[in-house]
Amino acid sequence: MGKGGQKINGLAKKAKPVQQENMAAYLVDVNTIKILPFKLPSIGRNDVRIRIKAVGICGSDVHYLKTMKCADFEVKEPMVMGHECVGIVDKVGNEVKHLVPGDRVAVEPGINCSRCQQCKRGQYNLCPDMKFFATSPIVHPTDLCFKLPENVSLEEGAMCEPLSVGVHACRRANVGPETTVLIIGARPIGLVLALAARAFVAPRIVFVDMDDKHLAMAKSLGADGTIKVSTKMEDLDDEVAKIKEAMESKVDVTFDCVGFNKTMLTVNAGMQKVIYIFYYY
């Protein structure tokens, strides 16, 4: 046989693709990250290889770093963190048609199994066997890569993943021109949710948070009102009254982006429709 193959029992056998060695940042212990080798898989016919250029830091990453766990998932072996990412395509599989080397892409990070009931229903984002990553470069299915418009920077592209949470929430809540919106939690998910709600033409958006800096950021992004609250349960009734006043006694949709006991009591105090978005708080 010529280069790249061998004969077995008279039949040509293609040489197995060699994995490339790459480097990645692994979480190995509490507050401990090490740069270690990462075996980059070969490119499949419907895959692309991407050189990661920007990665956002999710709240879940902070939880993993500080405690080695997030919600009911515990890190038991070295794990590569990071999933809010964007990069530049540098190689494509032979059946990829819509992307070429040099394209800037936002990446949907979770690779689903395509076999479970959730995947078969089209709810692949709920796949229990989802695989994540955070390494550069990466090999990823092309249908989970989205070309960025020219007017979107790489840093903005990295925020497409959290922004998609806000867009999905607004769709689920049927936010529209007559929908007043209350957002509890003025951190990144709450902020991108407000941007999405405004794009859905919500006429009034009010934020609730405990931190003045977070509320100031919400105001700078166009919030119609902000309300500072405390963690004290005895303040609940007064705070609910302030919320209703700020919302002009009409709260069509409340998005809880925090998930504390008190916030759940707040949203149940006369609010009409509640969407819970929190996961790790």
CSV table of C-alpha atoms in Angstrom, one decimal:
chain,number,residue,atom,x,y,z
A,1,MET,CA,0.0,0.0,0.0
A,2,GLY,CA,1.0,3.6,-0.5
A,3,LYS,CA,1.3,6.2,2.2
A,4,GLY,CA,-1.5,6.4,4.7
A,5,GLY,CA,-2.8,2.8,4.5
A,6,GLN,CA,-2.0,-0.9,4.9
A,7,LYS,CA,-3.2,-4.2,3.6
A,8,ILE,CA,-4.9,-6.8,5.9
A,9,ASN,CA,-6.0,-10.1,4.3
A,10,GLY,CA,-5.6,-8.5,0.9
A,11,LEU,CA,-7.9,-5.6,1.7
A,12,ALA,CA,-6.9,-2.0,2.0
A,13,LYS,CA,-7.5,-0.5,5.4
A,14,LYS,CA,-7.4,3.2,6.0
A,15,ALA,CA,-5.0,4.5,8.6
A,16,LYS,CA,-6.7,5.6,11.8
A,17,PRO,CA,-6.7,9.5,12.1
A,18,VAL,CA,-4.1,10.7,14.5
A,19,GLN,CA,-5.4,12.8,17.4
A,20,GLN,CA,-3.6,16.1,17.8
A,21,GLU,CA,-2.4,17.2,21.2
A,22,ASN,CA,-3.7,20.5,22.4
A,23,MET,CA,-3.5,22.3,25.7
A,24,ALA,CA,-6.4,23.2,27.9
A,25,ALA,CA,-7.1,24.7,31.4
A,26,TYR,CA,-8.3,21.9,33.7
A,27,LEU,CA,-10.0,22.4,37.0
A,28,VAL,CA,-8.2,19.9,39.2
A,29,ASP,CA,-9.1,21.0,42.8
A,30,VAL,CA,-10.7,23.8,44.7
A,31,ASN,CA,-9.3,27.1,43.3
A,32,THR,CA,-6.7,25.1,41.3
A,33,ILE,CA,-6.5,25.2,37.5
A,34,LYS,CA,-3.7,23.6,35.6
A,35,ILE,CA,-2.7,23.8,31.9
A,36,LEU,CA,-2.6,20.2,30.7
A,37,PRO,CA,-2.6,18.3,27.4
A,38,PHE,CA,-5.9,17.7,25.7
A,39,LYS,CA,-6.4,15.2,22.9
A,40,LEU,CA,-8.2,16.9,20.0
A,41,PRO,CA,-10.4,14.5,18.1
A,42,SER,CA,-10.1,14.1,14.4
A,43,ILE,CA,-12.6,16.1,12.3
A,44,GLY,CA,-15.7,14.2,11.2
A,45,ARG,CA,-17.4,14.9,7.8
A,46,ASN,CA,-19.9,17.3,9.5
A,47,ASP,CA,-17.5,18.9,12.0
A,48,VAL,CA,-15.5,22.0,12.0
A,49,ARG,CA,-12.3,22.9,13.9
A,50,ILE,CA,-12.4,26.2,15.7
A,51,ARG,CA,-9.7,28.3,17.3
A,52,ILE,CA,-11.4,29.8,20.4
A,53,LYS,CA,-10.9,33.6,20.7
A,54,ALA,CA,-13.1,34.6,23.6
A,55,VAL,CA,-14.8,32.8,26.5
A,56,GLY,CA,-17.3,34.2,29.0
A,57,ILE,CA,-17.2,33.2,32.7
A,58,CYS,CA,-20.5,31.7,33.8
A,59,GLY,CA,-21.7,31.6,37.3
A,60,SER,CA,-21.5,27.9,37.2
A,61,ASP,CA,-17.7,28.2,36.4
A,62,VAL,CA,-17.3,30.2,39.6
A,63,HIS,CA,-19.2,27.5,41.6
A,64,TYR,CA,-17.0,24.8,40.2
A,65,LEU,CA,-13.8,26.7,41.0
A,66,LYS,CA,-14.8,27.5,44.6
A,67,THR,CA,-16.6,24.3,45.6
A,68,MET,CA,-15.9,21.6,42.8
A,69,LYS,CA,-19.6,21.3,42.3
A,70,CYS,CA,-22.7,23.0,41.0
A,71,ALA,CA,-26.2,22.1,42.0
A,72,ASP,CA,-26.2,18.2,42.0
A,73,PHE,CA,-23.2,17.8,39.7
A,74,GLU,CA,-19.8,17.2,41.5
A,75,VAL,CA,-16.4,17.4,39.8
A,76,LYS,CA,-14.7,14.0,40.5
A,77,GLU,CA,-11.9,14.2,37.9
A,78,PRO,CA,-10.1,17.0,36.1
A,79,MET,CA,-12.6,19.0,34.1
A,80,VAL,CA,-12.2,21.6,31.3
A,81,MET,CA,-14.5,24.6,32.2
A,82,GLY,CA,-16.0,27.3,30.0
A,83,HIS,CA,-18.9,27.1,27.6
A,84,GLU,CA,-19.8,30.7,26.5
A,85,CYS,CA,-17.4,30.9,23.6
A,86,VAL,CA,-16.7,32.2,20.1
A,87,GLY,CA,-13.9,31.5,17.7
A,88,ILE,CA,-12.7,31.3,14.1
A,89,VAL,CA,-13.1,28.3,11.9
A,90,ASP,CA,-9.7,27.0,10.6
A,91,LYS,CA,-10.7,23.6,9.1
A,92,VAL,CA,-14.0,22.0,8.0
A,93,GLY,CA,-15.2,18.5,7.3
A,94,ASN,CA,-15.8,17.4,3.7
A,95,GLU,CA,-19.6,17.6,3.9
A,96,VAL,CA,-19.7,21.1,5.6
A,97,LYS,CA,-21.3,23.5,3.2
A,98,HIS,CA,-22.3,26.7,5.1
A,99,LEU,CA,-19.0,27.4,6.9
A,100,VAL,CA,-15.5,28.0,5.5
A,101,PRO,CA,-12.1,28.6,7.1
A,102,GLY,CA,-11.9,32.2,8.4
A,103,ASP,CA,-15.6,32.4,9.4
A,104,ARG,CA,-16.2,33.8,12.9
A,105,VAL,CA,-18.7,31.6,14.8
A,106,ALA,CA,-20.6,31.6,18.0
A,107,VAL,CA,-20.8,28.1,19.4
A,108,GLU,CA,-23.7,26.2,21.0
A,109,PRO,CA,-21.6,24.4,23.6
A,110,GLY,CA,-23.5,21.3,24.5
A,111,ILE,CA,-23.1,18.2,22.3
A,112,ASN,CA,-26.2,16.1,22.8
A,113,CYS,CA,-26.4,12.3,22.3
A,114,SER,CA,-29.2,12.4,19.6
A,115,ARG,CA,-30.5,9.1,21.0
A,116,CYS,CA,-32.4,9.8,24.2
A,117,GLN,CA,-36.1,10.7,24.4
A,118,GLN,CA,-35.4,14.4,24.9
A,119,CYS,CA,-33.3,14.6,21.8
A,120,LYS,CA,-35.8,12.7,19.8
A,121,ARG,CA,-38.5,15.2,20.8
A,122,GLY,CA,-36.3,18.0,19.6
A,123,GLN,CA,-35.5,19.2,23.1
A,124,TYR,CA,-31.9,18.4,22.8
A,125,ASN,CA,-30.9,21.1,25.2
A,126,LEU,CA,-32.4,18.8,28.0
A,127,CYS,CA,-30.2,15.8,27.0
A,128,PRO,CA,-29.0,14.1,30.2
A,129,ASP,CA,-25.8,13.0,28.4
A,130,MET,CA,-24.7,16.5,27.3
A,131,LYS,CA,-21.0,17.1,26.8
A,132,PHE,CA,-19.3,20.5,27.3
A,133,PHE,CA,-15.8,21.8,26.7
A,134,ALA,CA,-13.4,24.7,27.1
A,135,THR,CA,-10.3,24.3,25.1
A,136,SER,CA,-8.7,25.9,22.0
A,137,PRO,CA,-9.0,24.7,19.4
A,138,ILE,CA,-12.1,22.5,19.5
A,139,VAL,CA,-13.7,20.2,17.1
A,140,HIS,CA,-17.5,20.7,17.0
A,141,PRO,CA,-20.6,19.7,15.0
A,142,THR,CA,-21.2,22.3,12.3
A,143,ASP,CA,-25.0,22.5,13.1
A,144,LEU,CA,-24.0,23.9,16.5
A,145,CYS,CA,-21.9,26.7,15.1
A,146,PHE,CA,-23.4,30.0,14.0
A,147,LYS,CA,-21.7,32.5,11.8
A,148,LEU,CA,-21.5,36.0,13.3
A,149,PRO,CA,-22.6,39.1,11.4
A,150,GLU,CA,-19.8,41.5,10.5
A,151,ASN,CA,-21.1,44.1,13.0
A,152,VAL,CA,-20.8,41.7,16.0
A,153,SER,CA,-17.4,41.5,17.7
A,154,LEU,CA,-15.8,38.4,19.0
A,155,GLU,CA,-16.4,39.5,22.6
A,156,GLU,CA,-20.1,40.1,21.9
A,157,GLY,CA,-20.3,36.8,20.1
A,158,ALA,CA,-19.2,35.0,23.3
A,159,MET,CA,-22.3,36.4,24.9
A,160,CYS,CA,-24.7,34.7,22.4
A,161,GLU,CA,-24.9,31.7,24.7
A,162,PRO,CA,-26.3,33.5,27.7
A,163,LEU,CA,-28.3,35.8,25.4
A,164,SER,CA,-30.1,32.7,24.1
A,165,VAL,CA,-31.3,32.0,27.6
A,166,GLY,CA,-33.1,35.4,27.6
A,167,VAL,CA,-34.5,35.0,24.1
A,168,HIS,CA,-35.9,31.5,25.0
A,169,ALA,CA,-37.4,32.8,28.2
A,170,CYS,CA,-39.2,35.7,26.4
A,171,ARG,CA,-40.5,33.2,23.9
A,172,ARG,CA,-41.8,30.9,26.6
A,173,ALA,CA,-43.5,33.8,28.3
A,174,ASN,CA,-44.9,35.3,25.1
A,175,VAL,CA,-43.4,38.7,25.9
A,176,GLY,CA,-44.8,41.3,23.5
A,177,PRO,CA,-45.8,45.0,23.2
A,178,GLU,CA,-48.4,44.8,26.0
A,179,THR,CA,-46.3,42.7,28.4
A,180,THR,CA,-44.9,44.4,31.5
A,181,VAL,CA,-41.8,42.6,32.8
A,182,LEU,CA,-40.3,42.2,36.3
A,183,ILE,CA,-36.8,40.8,36.5
A,184,ILE,CA,-35.4,39.6,39.9
A,185,GLY,CA,-31.7,39.5,39.7
A,186,ALA,CA,-29.6,42.1,37.8
A,187,ARG,CA,-26.7,39.9,37.1
A,188,PRO,CA,-25.7,38.7,33.6
A,189,ILE,CA,-28.7,36.5,32.8
A,190,GLY,CA,-31.1,39.1,34.1
A,191,LEU,CA,-29.4,41.8,32.1
A,192,VAL,CA,-29.4,39.9,28.8
A,193,LEU,CA,-33.0,38.9,29.5
A,194,ALA,CA,-33.9,42.6,29.7
A,195,LEU,CA,-32.2,43.2,26.4
A,196,ALA,CA,-34.2,40.3,24.9
A,197,ALA,CA,-37.4,41.6,26.4
A,198,ARG,CA,-36.8,45.0,25.0
A,199,ALA,CA,-36.2,43.5,21.6
A,200,PHE,CA,-39.6,41.7,22.0
A,201,VAL,CA,-41.0,45.3,22.5
A,202,ALA,CA,-41.9,44.9,26.2
A,203,PRO,CA,-43.1,48.4,27.2
A,204,ARG,CA,-42.0,48.4,30.9
A,205,ILE,CA,-39.1,46.5,32.5
A,206,VAL,CA,-38.3,46.8,36.2
A,207,PHE,CA,-35.4,45.1,38.1
A,208,VAL,CA,-35.1,43.9,41.7
A,209,ASP,CA,-31.7,43.3,43.2
A,210,MET,CA,-29.8,43.7,46.5
A,211,ASP,CA,-26.8,45.4,45.0
A,212,ASP,CA,-26.6,49.1,43.9
A,213,LYS,CA,-23.9,48.4,41.3
A,214,HIS,CA,-26.0,45.7,39.6
A,215,LEU,CA,-29.1,48.0,39.6
A,216,ALA,CA,-27.0,50.8,38.1
A,217,MET,CA,-25.9,48.5,35.3
A,218,ALA,CA,-29.6,47.6,34.7
A,219,LYS,CA,-30.5,51.2,34.6
A,220,SER,CA,-27.7,51.9,32.1
A,221,LEU,CA,-29.1,49.2,29.8
A,222,GLY,CA,-32.5,50.8,29.7
A,223,ALA,CA,-34.5,49.5,32.7
A,224,ASP,CA,-37.5,51.6,33.4
A,225,GLY,CA,-37.2,51.1,37.1
A,226,THR,CA,-35.0,49.5,39.8
A,227,ILE,CA,-35.8,48.4,43.3
A,228,LYS,CA,-33.3,47.6,46.0
A,229,VAL,CA,-34.3,44.8,48.4
A,230,SER,CA,-32.8,43.0,51.3
A,231,THR,CA,-32.5,39.4,52.4
A,232,LYS,CA,-34.7,40.0,55.4
A,233,MET,CA,-38.0,38.1,55.3
A,234,GLU,CA,-39.6,40.8,57.5
A,235,ASP,CA,-39.2,43.3,54.6
A,236,LEU,CA,-41.1,41.2,52.1
A,237,ASP,CA,-44.5,42.9,52.4
A,238,ASP,CA,-43.0,46.4,52.0
A,239,GLU,CA,-40.9,45.3,49.0
A,240,VAL,CA,-43.8,43.7,47.2
A,241,ALA,CA,-45.7,47.0,47.7
A,242,LYS,CA,-42.8,48.9,46.1
A,243,ILE,CA,-42.7,46.4,43.2
A,244,LYS,CA,-46.4,46.9,42.5
A,245,GLU,CA,-46.0,50.6,42.6
A,246,ALA,CA,-43.0,50.6,40.3
A,247,MET,CA,-44.9,48.3,37.9
A,248,GLU,CA,-48.0,50.5,38.1
A,249,SER,CA,-49.9,47.6,39.7
A,250,LYS,CA,-49.5,45.5,36.6
A,251,VAL,CA,-47.0,42.7,36.5
A,252,ASP,CA,-47.6,40.4,33.5
A,253,VAL,CA,-44.4,38.3,33.6
A,254,THR,CA,-41.9,37.9,36.4
A,255,PHE,CA,-38.5,36.3,35.6
A,256,ASP,CA,-36.7,34.9,38.7
A,257,CYS,CA,-33.0,34.8,37.9
A,258,VAL,CA,-31.9,34.2,41.5
A,259,GLY,CA,-33.9,31.4,43.1
A,260,PHE,CA,-33.6,32.3,46.8
A,261,ASN,CA,-36.5,31.3,49.1
A,262,LYS,CA,-37.4,35.0,49.5
A,263,THR,CA,-37.5,35.7,45.7
A,264,MET,CA,-39.8,32.7,45.2
A,265,LEU,CA,-42.1,34.1,47.9
A,266,THR,CA,-41.9,37.6,46.2
A,267,VAL,CA,-42.9,36.3,42.8
A,268,ASN,CA,-45.8,34.4,44.3
A,269,ALA,CA,-47.2,37.5,46.0
A,270,GLY,CA,-49.7,38.5,43.4
A,271,MET,CA,-47.6,38.2,40.2
A,272,GLN,CA,-49.4,36.8,37.2
A,273,LYS,CA,-47.0,34.6,35.2
A,274,VAL,CA,-43.6,33.5,36.7
A,275,ILE,CA,-40.7,32.0,34.7
A,276,TYR,CA,-37.9,30.5,36.8
A,277,ILE,CA,-34.5,30.7,35.1
A,278,PHE,CA,-32.0,30.1,37.9
A,279,TYR,CA,-30.0,26.9,38.1
A,280,TYR,CA,-27.0,27.3,40.5
A,281,TYR,CA,-28.0,30.1,42.9
